[in-house]
CSV table of N, CA, C and O in Angstrom, one decimal:
chain,number,residue,atom,x,y,z
A,1,MET,N,-38.2,117.0,-55.3
A,1,MET,CA,-37.9,118.0,-54.3
A,1,MET,C,-36.6,117.7,-53.6
A,1,MET,O,-35.8,118.5,-53.4
A,2,PHE,N,-36.5,116.4,-53.1
A,2,PHE,CA,-35.4,116.0,-52.3
A,2,PHE,C,-34.4,115.2,-53.1
A,2,PHE,O,-33.4,114.7,-52.6
A,3,GLY,N,-34.6,115.0,-54.4
A,3,GLY,CA,-33.7,114.2,-55.2
A,3,GLY,C,-33.9,112.8,-54.9
A,3,GLY,O,-35.0,112.3,-54.5
A,4,SER,N,-32.9,112.0,-55.1
A,4,SER,CA,-33.0,110.6,-54.9
A,4,SER,C,-32.7,110.1,-53.5
A,4,SER,O,-32.8,108.9,-53.1
A,5,SER,N,-32.2,111.0,-52.6
A,5,SER,CA,-31.8,110.6,-51.2
A,5,SER,C,-33.0,110.9,-50.2
A,5,SER,O,-33.5,112.0,-50.3
A,6,PRO,N,-33.2,110.0,-49.4
A,6,PRO,CA,-34.2,110.2,-48.3
A,6,PRO,C,-33.7,111.0,-47.1
A,6,PRO,O,-34.5,111.3,-46.2
A,7,ILE,N,-32.4,111.3,-47.1
A,7,ILE,CA,-31.8,111.9,-45.9
A,7,ILE,C,-32.4,113.2,-45.6
A,7,ILE,O,-32.8,113.5,-44.4
A,8,PRO,N,-32.6,114.2,-46.5
A,8,PRO,CA,-33.2,115.5,-46.1
A,8,PRO,C,-34.6,115.3,-45.6
A,8,PRO,O,-35.0,116.0,-44.6
A,9,PHE,N,-35.4,114.4,-46.1
A,9,PHE,CA,-36.8,114.1,-45.6
A,9,PHE,C,-36.7,113.6,-44.2
A,9,PHE,O,-37.4,114.0,-43.3
A,10,TYR,N,-35.8,112.7,-44.0
A,10,TYR,CA,-35.6,112.1,-42.6
A,10,TYR,C,-35.2,113.2,-41.6
A,10,TYR,O,-35.8,113.2,-40.5
A,11,LEU,N,-34.3,114.0,-42.0
A,11,LEU,CA,-33.8,115.1,-41.1
A,11,LEU,C,-35.0,116.1,-40.8
A,11,LEU,O,-35.1,116.6,-39.6
A,12,ILE,N,-35.8,116.4,-41.8
A,12,ILE,CA,-36.9,117.3,-41.5
A,12,ILE,C,-37.9,116.6,-40.5
A,12,ILE,O,-38.4,117.3,-39.6
A,13,LEU,N,-38.1,115.4,-40.7
A,13,LEU,CA,-39.1,114.6,-39.9
A,13,LEU,C,-38.6,114.6,-38.4
A,13,LEU,O,-39.3,114.9,-37.5
A,14,VAL,N,-37.3,114.2,-38.2
A,14,VAL,CA,-36.8,114.0,-36.9
A,14,VAL,C,-36.6,115.3,-36.1
A,14,VAL,O,-36.9,115.4,-35.0
A,15,ASN,N,-36.2,116.3,-36.9
A,15,ASN,CA,-36.1,117.7,-36.2
A,15,ASN,C,-37.4,118.2,-35.9
A,15,ASN,O,-37.6,118.8,-34.8
A,16,GLY,N,-38.4,118.1,-36.8
A,16,GLY,CA,-39.7,118.6,-36.5
A,16,GLY,C,-40.4,117.8,-35.4
A,16,GLY,O,-41.1,118.4,-34.5
A,17,TYR,N,-40.2,116.5,-35.3
A,17,TYR,CA,-40.8,115.7,-34.3
A,17,TYR,C,-40.2,116.1,-32.9
A,17,TYR,O,-40.9,116.2,-31.9
A,18,LEU,N,-38.9,116.3,-32.8
A,18,LEU,CA,-38.2,116.7,-31.6
A,18,LEU,C,-38.7,118.1,-31.1
A,18,LEU,O,-39.0,118.3,-30.0
A,19,PHE,N,-38.8,119.0,-32.1
A,19,PHE,CA,-39.3,120.3,-31.7
A,19,PHE,C,-40.7,120.2,-31.2
A,19,PHE,O,-41.1,120.8,-30.2
A,20,LEU,N,-41.6,119.5,-31.8
A,20,LEU,CA,-43.0,119.3,-31.4
A,20,LEU,C,-43.0,118.6,-30.0
A,20,LEU,O,-43.8,119.0,-29.2
A,21,LEU,N,-42.2,117.6,-29.8
A,21,LEU,CA,-42.1,116.9,-28.6
A,21,LEU,C,-41.7,117.8,-27.4
A,21,LEU,O,-42.3,117.7,-26.3
A,22,MET,N,-40.8,118.7,-27.7
A,22,MET,CA,-40.4,119.7,-26.7
A,22,MET,C,-41.6,120.6,-26.3
A,22,MET,O,-41.8,121.0,-25.2
A,23,PHE,N,-42.3,121.0,-27.3
A,23,PHE,CA,-43.5,121.9,-27.1
A,23,PHE,C,-44.5,121.1,-26.3
A,23,PHE,O,-45.1,121.7,-25.3
A,24,LEU,N,-44.8,119.9,-26.7
A,24,LEU,CA,-45.8,119.1,-25.9
A,24,LEU,C,-45.4,118.8,-24.5
A,24,LEU,O,-46.2,118.9,-23.6
A,25,SER,N,-44.1,118.6,-24.3
A,25,SER,CA,-43.6,118.3,-23.0
A,25,SER,C,-43.8,119.6,-22.1
A,25,SER,O,-44.2,119.5,-20.9
A,26,ARG,N,-43.4,120.7,-22.6
A,26,ARG,CA,-43.6,121.9,-21.8
A,26,ARG,C,-45.0,122.2,-21.5
A,26,ARG,O,-45.4,122.5,-20.4
A,27,ASP,N,-45.9,122.0,-22.5
A,27,ASP,CA,-47.3,122.3,-22.3
A,27,ASP,C,-47.9,121.3,-21.3
A,27,ASP,O,-48.7,121.7,-20.4
A,28,GLN,N,-47.6,120.0,-21.4
A,28,GLN,CA,-48.1,119.0,-20.5
A,28,GLN,C,-47.5,119.2,-19.1
A,28,GLN,O,-48.2,118.9,-18.1
A,29,ASP,N,-46.3,119.6,-19.0
A,29,ASP,CA,-45.7,119.8,-17.7
A,29,ASP,C,-46.3,120.9,-16.9
A,29,ASP,O,-46.4,120.8,-15.7
A,30,GLN,N,-46.8,121.9,-17.6
A,30,GLN,CA,-47.5,123.0,-17.0
A,30,GLN,C,-48.9,122.6,-16.5
A,30,GLN,O,-49.5,123.1,-15.6
A,31,GLN,N,-49.5,121.6,-17.3
A,31,GLN,CA,-50.9,121.3,-17.0
A,31,GLN,C,-51.1,120.0,-16.1
A,31,GLN,O,-52.1,119.9,-15.4
A,32,SER,N,-50.1,119.1,-16.1
A,32,SER,CA,-50.3,117.9,-15.4
A,32,SER,C,-48.9,117.4,-15.0
A,32,SER,O,-47.9,118.0,-15.2
A,33,ASN,N,-48.9,116.2,-14.4
A,33,ASN,CA,-47.6,115.6,-14.0
A,33,ASN,C,-47.0,114.7,-15.1
A,33,ASN,O,-45.9,114.2,-15.0
A,34,TRP,N,-47.6,114.6,-16.3
A,34,TRP,CA,-47.1,113.9,-17.4
A,34,TRP,C,-45.9,114.6,-18.0
A,34,TRP,O,-45.9,115.8,-18.3
A,35,VAL,N,-44.8,113.8,-18.2
A,35,VAL,CA,-43.7,114.4,-18.9
A,35,VAL,C,-43.1,113.3,-19.9
A,35,VAL,O,-43.3,112.1,-19.7
A,36,VAL,N,-42.4,113.8,-20.9
A,36,VAL,CA,-41.8,112.9,-21.8
A,36,VAL,C,-40.5,112.4,-21.2
A,36,VAL,O,-39.7,113.3,-20.6
A,37,PRO,N,-40.2,111.2,-21.3
A,37,PRO,CA,-38.9,110.6,-20.7
A,37,PRO,C,-37.7,111.3,-21.3
A,37,PRO,O,-37.7,111.5,-22.5
A,38,ASP,N,-36.7,111.5,-20.5
A,38,ASP,CA,-35.4,112.1,-21.0
A,38,ASP,C,-34.8,111.4,-22.1
A,38,ASP,O,-34.3,112.0,-23.1
A,39,TRP,N,-34.8,110.0,-22.1
A,39,TRP,CA,-34.2,109.3,-23.1
A,39,TRP,C,-34.7,109.5,-24.5
A,39,TRP,O,-34.0,109.4,-25.5
A,40,GLN,N,-36.0,109.9,-24.6
A,40,GLN,CA,-36.6,110.2,-25.9
A,40,GLN,C,-36.0,111.5,-26.5
A,40,GLN,O,-35.6,111.5,-27.7
A,41,PHE,N,-35.8,112.5,-25.7
A,41,PHE,CA,-35.2,113.7,-26.2
A,41,PHE,C,-33.7,113.5,-26.6
A,41,PHE,O,-33.3,113.9,-27.6
A,42,LEU,N,-33.0,112.7,-25.7
A,42,LEU,CA,-31.6,112.5,-26.0
A,42,LEU,C,-31.4,111.6,-27.2
A,42,LEU,O,-30.5,111.9,-28.1
A,43,LEU,N,-32.2,110.6,-27.4
A,43,LEU,CA,-32.1,109.7,-28.6
A,43,LEU,C,-32.4,110.5,-29.8
A,43,LEU,O,-31.6,110.4,-30.8
A,44,LEU,N,-33.5,111.2,-29.9
A,44,LEU,CA,-33.8,111.9,-31.1
A,44,LEU,C,-32.8,113.0,-31.4
A,44,LEU,O,-32.5,113.3,-32.6
A,45,GLY,N,-32.2,113.6,-30.4
A,45,GLY,CA,-31.2,114.6,-30.6
A,45,GLY,C,-30.0,114.0,-31.2
A,45,GLY,O,-29.4,114.6,-32.2
A,46,VAL,N,-29.5,112.9,-30.8
A,46,VAL,CA,-28.3,112.2,-31.3
A,46,VAL,C,-28.5,111.7,-32.7
A,46,VAL,O,-27.6,111.7,-33.5
A,47,VAL,N,-29.7,111.2,-33.0
A,47,VAL,CA,-29.9,110.6,-34.4
A,47,VAL,C,-30.2,111.6,-35.4
A,47,VAL,O,-30.8,111.2,-36.5
A,48,GLY,N,-29.9,112.8,-35.2
A,48,GLY,CA,-30.1,113.8,-36.3
A,48,GLY,C,-31.1,114.9,-36.0
A,48,GLY,O,-31.3,115.8,-36.8
A,49,GLY,N,-31.7,114.9,-34.8
A,49,GLY,CA,-32.7,115.9,-34.4
A,49,GLY,C,-32.1,117.1,-33.6
A,49,GLY,O,-32.8,117.8,-33.0
A,50,GLY,N,-30.8,117.3,-33.7
A,50,GLY,CA,-30.1,118.3,-32.9
A,50,GLY,C,-30.6,119.7,-33.2
A,50,GLY,O,-30.8,120.5,-32.3
A,51,LEU,N,-30.8,120.0,-34.4
A,51,LEU,CA,-31.3,121.4,-34.7
A,51,LEU,C,-32.7,121.7,-34.2
A,51,LEU,O,-32.9,122.7,-33.6
A,52,GLY,N,-33.6,120.7,-34.3
A,52,GLY,CA,-34.9,120.8,-33.7
A,52,GLY,C,-34.8,120.9,-32.2
A,52,GLY,O,-35.6,121.7,-31.5
A,53,GLY,N,-33.9,120.2,-31.6
A,53,GLY,CA,-33.7,120.2,-30.1
A,53,GLY,C,-33.1,121.6,-29.7
A,53,GLY,O,-33.6,122.2,-28.7
A,54,LEU,N,-32.1,122.1,-30.4
A,54,LEU,CA,-31.6,123.4,-30.0
A,54,LEU,C,-32.6,124.5,-30.2
A,54,LEU,O,-32.7,125.4,-29.4
A,55,LEU,N,-33.4,124.4,-31.3
A,55,LEU,CA,-34.4,125.4,-31.5
A,55,LEU,C,-35.5,125.3,-30.4
A,55,LEU,O,-36.0,126.3,-29.9
A,56,GLY,N,-35.8,124.1,-30.0
A,56,GLY,CA,-36.8,123.9,-29.0
A,56,GLY,C,-36.3,124.5,-27.6
A,56,GLY,O,-37.1,125.0,-26.9
A,57,GLN,N,-35.0,124.3,-27.4
A,57,GLN,CA,-34.5,124.8,-26.1
A,57,GLN,C,-34.6,126.4,-26.1
A,57,GLN,O,-34.9,127.0,-25.1
A,58,TRP,N,-34.3,127.0,-27.3
A,58,TRP,CA,-34.3,128.4,-27.3
A,58,TRP,C,-35.8,129.0,-27.3
A,58,TRP,O,-36.1,129.9,-26.6
A,59,VAL,N,-36.7,128.4,-28.1
A,59,VAL,CA,-38.0,128.9,-28.2
A,59,VAL,C,-38.8,128.6,-26.9
A,59,VAL,O,-39.5,129.5,-26.4
A,60,PHE,N,-38.8,127.4,-26.4
A,60,PHE,CA,-39.6,127.0,-25.2
A,60,PHE,C,-38.9,127.2,-23.9
A,60,PHE,O,-39.4,126.8,-22.9
A,61,ASN,N,-37.6,127.6,-23.9
A,61,ASN,CA,-36.8,127.8,-22.7
A,61,ASN,C,-36.8,126.5,-21.8
A,61,ASN,O,-37.1,126.6,-20.6
A,62,GLN,N,-36.6,125.4,-22.5
A,62,GLN,CA,-36.6,124.1,-21.8
A,62,GLN,C,-35.3,123.4,-21.9
A,62,GLN,O,-34.6,123.5,-23.0
A,63,LYS,N,-34.9,122.7,-20.9
A,63,LYS,CA,-33.7,121.8,-20.9
A,63,LYS,C,-32.4,122.6,-21.2
A,63,LYS,O,-31.4,122.1,-21.6
A,64,LYS,N,-32.4,123.9,-20.9
A,64,LYS,CA,-31.2,124.8,-21.2
A,64,LYS,C,-30.1,124.5,-20.3
A,64,LYS,O,-28.9,124.7,-20.6
A,65,ASP,N,-30.4,124.2,-19.0
A,65,ASP,CA,-29.4,124.1,-18.0
A,65,ASP,C,-28.7,122.7,-17.9
A,65,ASP,O,-27.7,122.6,-17.2
A,66,LYS,N,-29.2,121.8,-18.7
A,66,LYS,CA,-28.7,120.4,-18.6
A,66,LYS,C,-27.6,120.2,-19.7
A,66,LYS,O,-27.9,120.3,-20.9
A,67,LEU,N,-26.4,119.9,-19.3
A,67,LEU,CA,-25.3,119.7,-20.2
A,67,LEU,C,-25.5,118.6,-21.2
A,67,LEU,O,-25.2,118.7,-22.3
A,68,ARG,N,-26.1,117.5,-20.7
A,68,ARG,CA,-26.3,116.3,-21.5
A,68,ARG,C,-27.2,116.6,-22.7
A,68,ARG,O,-27.0,116.1,-23.8
A,69,TYR,N,-28.2,117.5,-22.5
A,69,TYR,CA,-29.0,117.9,-23.7
A,69,TYR,C,-28.2,118.7,-24.7
A,69,TYR,O,-28.3,118.5,-25.9
A,70,LYS,N,-27.5,119.7,-24.2
A,70,LYS,CA,-26.7,120.5,-25.1
A,70,LYS,C,-25.7,119.6,-25.9
A,70,LYS,O,-25.6,119.8,-27.1
A,71,VAL,N,-25.0,118.7,-25.2
A,71,VAL,CA,-24.1,117.8,-25.9
A,71,VAL,C,-24.8,117.0,-27.0
A,71,VAL,O,-24.3,116.9,-28.1
A,72,CYS,N,-25.9,116.3,-26.6
A,72,CYS,CA,-26.6,115.5,-27.6
A,72,CYS,C,-27.1,116.3,-28.7
A,72,CYS,O,-27.1,115.8,-29.9
A,73,PHE,N,-27.7,117.4,-28.5
A,73,PHE,CA,-28.3,118.2,-29.5
A,73,PHE,C,-27.2,118.8,-30.5
A,73,PHE,O,-27.4,118.8,-31.7
A,74,ILE,N,-26.1,119.2,-29.9
A,74,ILE,CA,-25.0,119.7,-30.8
A,74,ILE,C,-24.4,118.5,-31.6
A,74,ILE,O,-24.1,118.7,-32.8
A,75,LEU,N,-24.2,117.4,-31.0
A,75,LEU,CA,-23.7,116.2,-31.8
A,75,LEU,C,-24.7,115.8,-32.9
A,75,LEU,O,-24.3,115.5,-34.0
A,76,GLY,N,-26.0,115.9,-32.6
A,76,GLY,CA,-27.0,115.6,-33.6
A,76,GLY,C,-27.0,116.6,-34.7
A,76,GLY,O,-27.2,116.3,-35.9
A,77,ALA,N,-26.8,117.9,-34.4
A,77,ALA,CA,-26.7,118.9,-35.4
A,77,ALA,C,-25.5,118.7,-36.3
A,77,ALA,O,-25.6,118.9,-37.5
A,78,ILE,N,-24.4,118.4,-35.7
A,78,ILE,CA,-23.2,118.1,-36.5
A,78,ILE,C,-23.4,116.9,-37.4
A,78,ILE,O,-23.0,116.9,-38.6
A,79,LEU,N,-24.0,115.8,-36.9
A,79,LEU,CA,-24.4,114.7,-37.7
A,79,LEU,C,-25.3,115.0,-38.8
A,79,LEU,O,-25.1,114.6,-40.0
A,80,SER,N,-26.3,115.9,-38.6
A,80,SER,CA,-27.2,116.3,-39.7
A,80,SER,C,-26.4,117.0,-40.7
A,80,SER,O,-26.6,116.8,-41.9
A,81,GLY,N,-25.5,117.9,-40.3
A,81,GLY,CA,-24.7,118.6,-41.3
A,81,GLY,C,-23.8,117.7,-42.1
A,81,GLY,O,-23.7,117.9,-43.3
A,82,LEU,N,-23.2,116.7,-41.5
A,82,LEU,CA,-22.4,115.8,-42.2
A,82,LEU,C,-23.2,114.9,-43.2
A,82,LEU,O,-22.7,114.6,-44.3
A,83,LEU,N,-24.4,114.5,-42.7
A,83,LEU,CA,-25.2,113.7,-43.6
A,83,LEU,C,-25.6,114.5,-44.9
A,83,LEU,O,-25.6,114.0,-46.0
A,84,LEU,N,-26.0,115.8,-44.6
A,84,LEU,CA,-26.4,116.6,-45.8
A,84,LEU,C,-25.2,116.9,-46.7
A,84,LEU,O,-25.3,116.9,-47.9
A,85,LEU,N,-24.0,117.1,-46.1
A,85,LEU,CA,-22.8,117.3,-46.9
A,85,LEU,C,-22.5,116.1,-47.7
A,85,LEU,O,-22.2,116.3,-48.9
A,86,SER,N,-22.6,114.9,-47.1
A,86,SER,CA,-22.3,113.7,-47.9
A,86,SER,C,-23.3,113.5,-49.0
A,86,SER,O,-23.0,112.9,-50.0
A,87,THR,N,-24.6,113.9,-48.8
A,87,THR,CA,-25.6,113.7,-49.8
A,87,THR,C,-25.4,114.6,-51.0
A,87,THR,O,-25.6,114.2,-52.1
A,88,TYR,N,-25.1,115.9,-50.7
A,88,TYR,CA,-25.0,116.9,-51.8
A,88,TYR,C,-23.6,117.2,-52.3
A,88,TYR,O,-23.4,118.0,-53.2
A,89,ALA,N,-22.6,116.5,-51.7
A,89,ALA,CA,-21.2,116.8,-52.1
A,89,ALA,C,-20.8,115.9,-53.3
A,89,ALA,O,-19.6,116.0,-53.7
A,90,LYS,N,-21.6,115.2,-53.9
A,90,LYS,CA,-21.3,114.3,-55.0
A,90,LYS,C,-21.1,115.0,-56.3
A,90,LYS,O,-21.6,115.9,-56.7
């Protein structure tokens, strides 16, 4: 399905995890004082989870006003695109 490269599988996992984390954070924030630390969102966004983060911002209306999230998620989305391009451009 993914060929010989683990990169697409990794990107699906990290984007899905960040999207799920944004959902859980929003849900928990409404029910209790528990929140996911900012560094987790930012780190996952930069290491390739940018698309999941951008989608989570749009769907859950979270972290939209903070510039650092936008920058990290956009950088992560660009990184994902470059990784996929390098994988399939051979």
